[in-house]
mmCIF file of C-alpha atoms in Angstrom:
data_model
loop_
_atom_site.group_PDB
_atom_site.id
_atom_site.type_symbol
_atom_site.label_atom_id
_atom_site.label_comp_id
_atom_site.label_asym_id
_atom_site.label_seq_id
_atom_site.Cartn_x
_atom_site.Cartn_y
_atom_site.Cartn_z
ATOM 1 C CA MET A 179 -0.258 0.155 -0.086
ATOM 2 C CA ARG A 180 0.678 3.318 -0.737
ATOM 3 C CA VAL A 181 -0.519 6.893 0.463
ATOM 4 C CA VAL A 182 -1.670 9.234 -2.212
ATOM 5 C CA SER A 183 -2.453 12.385 0.257
ATOM 6 C CA GLY A 184 -2.974 11.321 3.560
ATOM 7 C CA ALA A 185 -5.524 8.731 2.165
ATOM 8 C CA THR A 186 -4.125 5.037 1.565
ATOM 9 C CA SER A 187 -4.459 3.291 -2.278
ATOM 10 C CA VAL A 188 -4.057 0.244 -3.362
ATOM 11 C CA SER A 189 -1.088 0.184 -6.513
ATOM 12 C CA PRO A 190 -4.089 -0.644 -9.712
ATOM 13 C CA SER A 191 -1.439 -3.907 -10.694
ATOM 14 C CA ARG A 192 -1.809 -5.364 -6.337
ATOM 15 C CA LEU A 193 -5.680 -4.453 -6.613
ATOM 16 C CA GLY A 194 -5.455 -7.198 -9.808
ATOM 17 C CA LYS A 195 -4.605 -9.814 -7.701
ATOM 18 C CA ARG A 196 -6.305 -9.604 -4.888
ATOM 19 C CA VAL A 197 -9.525 -9.224 -7.080
ATOM 20 C CA LEU A 198 -7.981 -12.505 -8.219
ATOM 21 C CA ILE A 199 -7.581 -13.837 -5.041
ATOM 22 C CA GLY A 200 -11.253 -12.898 -4.252
ATOM 23 C CA VAL A 201 -12.552 -14.921 -7.735
ATOM 24 C CA LEU A 202 -10.658 -17.718 -7.053
ATOM 25 C CA ALA A 203 -10.963 -19.076 -3.341
ATOM 26 C CA PRO A 204 -14.959 -17.867 -2.989
ATOM 27 C CA LEU A 205 -15.166 -20.337 -6.654
ATOM 28 C CA LEU A 206 -13.041 -22.872 -5.519
ATOM 29 C CA TYR A 207 -14.827 -22.836 -1.950
ATOM 30 C CA SER A 208 -18.123 -23.562 -3.646
ATOM 31 C CA ALA A 209 -17.265 -25.779 -5.891
ATOM 32 C CA ASP A 210 -15.718 -27.489 -2.523
ATOM 33 C CA GLN A 211 -19.118 -27.724 -0.778
ATOM 34 C CA VAL A 212 -20.660 -28.289 -4.131
ATOM 35 C CA THR A 213 -19.322 -30.926 -4.866
ATOM 36 C CA LYS A 214 -18.705 -32.558 -0.842
ATOM 37 C CA TYR A 215 -22.869 -31.944 -0.597
ATOM 38 C CA LEU A 216 -23.196 -33.741 -3.603
ATOM 39 C CA ALA A 217 -21.153 -36.911 -3.051
ATOM 40 C CA GLU A 218 -23.150 -37.263 0.050
ATOM 41 C CA SER A 219 -26.910 -36.831 -1.743
ATOM 42 C CA ASN A 220 -25.218 -39.584 -4.547
ATOM 43 C CA LEU A 221 -22.494 -42.162 -2.558
ATOM 44 C CA VAL A 222 -22.957 -44.450 0.162
ATOM 45 C CA VAL A 223 -19.933 -44.989 2.394
ATOM 46 C CA GLY A 224 -18.124 -48.728 1.394
ATOM 47 C CA GLU A 225 -19.986 -48.543 -1.266
ATOM 48 C CA PRO A 226 -17.324 -47.506 -4.724
ATOM 49 C CA VAL A 227 -18.827 -45.897 -8.191
ATOM 50 C CA PRO A 228 -15.837 -46.660 -10.436
ATOM 51 C CA VAL A 229 -14.956 -44.191 -12.714
ATOM 52 C CA VAL A 230 -12.380 -45.488 -14.314
ATOM 53 C CA PRO A 231 -11.989 -48.558 -13.482
ATOM 54 C CA GLY A 232 -9.177 -50.117 -11.415
ATOM 55 C CA LEU A 233 -7.888 -46.480 -11.324
ATOM 56 C CA LEU A 234 -10.534 -43.763 -10.217
ATOM 57 C CA TYR A 235 -13.761 -44.050 -8.305
ATOM 58 C CA TRP A 236 -16.095 -42.113 -6.276
ATOM 59 C CA SER A 237 -15.698 -43.345 -2.768
ATOM 60 C CA LEU A 238 -17.664 -41.444 -0.046
ATOM 61 C CA HIS A 239 -15.404 -41.168 3.816
ATOM 62 C CA TYR A 240 -15.285 -39.179 6.400
ATOM 63 C CA ASN A 241 -12.155 -38.005 7.620
ATOM 64 C CA PRO A 242 -11.343 -37.602 11.336
ATOM 65 C CA GLY A 243 -7.095 -36.983 11.029
ATOM 66 C CA ALA A 244 -4.962 -34.994 7.693
ATOM 67 C CA ALA A 245 -3.950 -36.282 4.945
ATOM 68 C CA PHE A 246 -3.855 -40.052 4.450
ATOM 69 C CA SER A 247 -6.501 -39.980 7.551
ATOM 70 C CA MET A 248 -3.098 -39.057 9.205
ATOM 71 C CA GLY A 249 -3.679 -37.651 13.402
ATOM 72 C CA THR A 250 -7.286 -39.347 13.675
ATOM 73 C CA GLN A 251 -6.981 -38.155 17.096
ATOM 74 C CA PHE A 252 -5.806 -34.882 16.547
ATOM 75 C CA THR A 253 -8.954 -32.809 14.854
ATOM 76 C CA VAL A 254 -9.527 -30.302 17.101
ATOM 77 C CA ALA A 255 -5.436 -29.144 16.730
ATOM 78 C CA LEU A 256 -5.913 -29.565 13.159
ATOM 79 C CA SER A 257 -9.435 -27.577 13.181
ATOM 80 C CA VAL A 258 -7.409 -24.617 15.138
ATOM 81 C CA LEU A 259 -4.399 -25.029 12.927
ATOM 82 C CA ALA A 260 -6.193 -24.345 9.909
ATOM 83 C CA LEU A 261 -9.018 -21.655 11.592
ATOM 84 C CA VAL A 262 -5.181 -19.370 12.318
ATOM 85 C CA VAL A 263 -3.849 -20.691 8.537
ATOM 86 C CA LEU A 264 -7.197 -18.824 7.476
ATOM 87 C CA VAL A 265 -6.594 -16.388 9.525
ATOM 88 C CA GLY A 266 -3.081 -15.446 8.550
ATOM 89 C CA LEU A 267 -3.565 -16.123 4.881
ATOM 90 C CA VAL A 268 -6.084 -13.564 4.643
ATOM 91 C CA THR A 269 -4.597 -10.668 6.672
ATOM 92 C CA VAL A 270 -1.636 -10.878 6.692
ATOM 93 C CA VAL A 271 -0.249 -13.305 3.039
ATOM 94 C CA VAL A 272 -3.691 -11.230 0.853
ATOM 95 C CA PRO A 273 -2.711 -7.900 1.051
ATOM 96 C CA ARG A 274 1.402 -8.401 0.483
ATOM 97 C CA VAL A 275 0.337 -10.392 -3.170
ATOM 98 C CA ASN A 276 2.304 -9.206 -5.804
ATOM 99 C CA HIS A 277 2.804 -11.739 -8.319
ATOM 100 C CA TRP A 278 -0.179 -13.489 -10.453
ATOM 101 C CA LEU A 279 1.901 -16.684 -9.852
ATOM 102 C CA ALA A 280 0.998 -16.412 -6.097
ATOM 103 C CA ALA A 281 -2.234 -14.683 -5.924
ATOM 104 C CA VAL A 282 -3.437 -17.884 -7.555
ATOM 105 C CA GLY A 283 -1.775 -20.000 -5.152
ATOM 106 C CA THR A 284 -2.914 -18.139 -2.630
ATOM 107 C CA GLY A 285 -6.581 -18.129 -3.829
ATOM 108 C CA TRP A 286 -6.165 -21.987 -4.014
ATOM 109 C CA LEU A 287 -5.066 -22.421 -0.492
ATOM 110 C CA VAL A 288 -7.838 -20.311 0.698
ATOM 111 C CA ALA A 289 -10.025 -22.396 -0.185
ATOM 112 C CA GLY A 290 -9.213 -25.126 0.100
ATOM 113 C CA VAL A 291 -8.438 -24.379 4.026
ATOM 114 C CA ALA A 292 -12.062 -22.435 4.159
ATOM 115 C CA GLY A 293 -13.160 -25.830 2.682
ATOM 116 C CA ASN A 294 -12.210 -28.786 4.835
ATOM 117 C CA LEU A 295 -11.973 -26.133 8.698
ATOM 118 C CA THR A 296 -16.284 -25.451 7.268
ATOM 119 C CA ASP A 297 -15.938 -29.700 7.620
ATOM 120 C CA ARG A 298 -14.485 -29.049 10.544
ATOM 121 C CA LEU A 299 -17.077 -26.455 12.042
ATOM 122 C CA LEU A 300 -19.933 -27.875 10.825
ATOM 123 C CA ARG A 301 -20.083 -30.991 10.619
ATOM 124 C CA GLU A 302 -20.189 -33.971 12.586
ATOM 125 C CA PRO A 303 -19.348 -35.226 15.814
ATOM 126 C CA GLY A 304 -19.762 -31.490 16.137
ATOM 127 C CA PRO A 305 -17.848 -28.159 16.331
ATOM 128 C CA PHE A 306 -13.407 -28.968 16.054
ATOM 129 C CA GLN A 307 -13.983 -32.379 16.358
ATOM 130 C CA GLY A 308 -15.588 -32.486 12.393
ATOM 131 C CA HIS A 309 -14.886 -34.927 9.815
ATOM 132 C CA VAL A 310 -14.022 -34.378 6.273
ATOM 133 C CA VAL A 311 -15.919 -35.543 3.455
ATOM 134 C CA ASP A 312 -13.938 -37.083 0.756
ATOM 135 C CA PHE A 313 -15.108 -38.744 -2.613
ATOM 136 C CA VAL A 314 -11.821 -38.556 -4.876
ATOM 137 C CA ALA A 315 -10.572 -41.982 -4.726
ATOM 138 C CA VAL A 316 -7.490 -43.106 -6.810
ATOM 139 C CA ARG A 317 -6.951 -46.534 -6.359
ATOM 140 C CA GLY A 318 -3.485 -47.385 -4.330
ATOM 141 C CA PHE A 319 -3.226 -43.640 -3.108
ATOM 142 C CA ALA A 320 -5.586 -41.985 -1.096
ATOM 143 C CA ILE A 321 -9.571 -41.023 -0.839
ATOM 144 C CA PHE A 322 -9.080 -36.129 -1.235
ATOM 145 C CA ASN A 323 -11.776 -33.735 -1.999
ATOM 146 C CA VAL A 324 -11.966 -30.407 -4.170
ATOM 147 C CA ALA A 325 -10.645 -28.745 -1.250
ATOM 148 C CA ASP A 326 -7.553 -31.393 -0.557
ATOM 149 C CA MET A 327 -6.708 -30.859 -4.737
ATOM 150 C CA CYS A 328 -6.685 -26.699 -4.247
ATOM 151 C CA ILE A 329 -4.600 -27.359 -0.943
ATOM 152 C CA THR A 330 -2.079 -29.245 -3.155
ATOM 153 C CA GLY A 331 -2.282 -27.378 -6.387
ATOM 154 C CA ALA A 332 -1.504 -24.683 -4.253
ATOM 155 C CA ALA A 333 1.515 -25.711 -3.219
ATOM 156 C CA ILE A 334 2.919 -26.391 -6.166
ATOM 157 C CA LEU A 335 2.267 -22.730 -7.634
ATOM 158 C CA LEU A 336 3.668 -20.994 -4.889
ATOM 159 C CA VAL A 337 6.315 -24.021 -5.456
ATOM 160 C CA VAL A 338 7.177 -22.737 -8.817
ATOM 161 C CA TRP A 339 6.735 -18.737 -7.892
ATOM 162 C CA SER A 340 8.765 -19.155 -5.261
ATOM 163 C CA ILE A 341 11.918 -20.904 -7.622
ATOM 164 C CA ARG A 342 10.941 -17.872 -10.393
ATOM 165 C CA SER A 343 11.305 -15.290 -8.320
ATOM 166 C CA GLU A 344 14.727 -15.575 -7.125
ATOM 167 C CA ARG A 345 15.965 -15.274 -10.991
ATOM 168 C CA MET A 346 13.943 -12.133 -11.533
#
């Protein structure tokens, strides 16, 4: 931000990055929540539906832990951590984003963290203990959701941005 005649303003390029984040994050968050709703409405736990037989399935699963169902006894801690991360992203990172690749990665990350945090806060068995809805199953790998895809994609983009920004 720069100060102009006693008022604060945001440079047009930085404003554009914030707008990009402001468009991506709610769109991807909505996609996560809608797909979880559809999964719960159309799938049954323990009854996978083949999409690409032998490789990809829709398979409803409620995950109390982190990636690969690790840390199931730390659901409350994971929820608090996600809340702290989301607040930090919105209050510290978003205002400082100054590159389009960082903006895309940040938008994806905000959406992913918010999507899984929503499950943790609003789903059974209760606030900060809720289980995350996962439904995309890759044989021999994991069961995940759109929020997880956003978080993973954001990590990749932010690493690429970090490497590229060092060369600039």
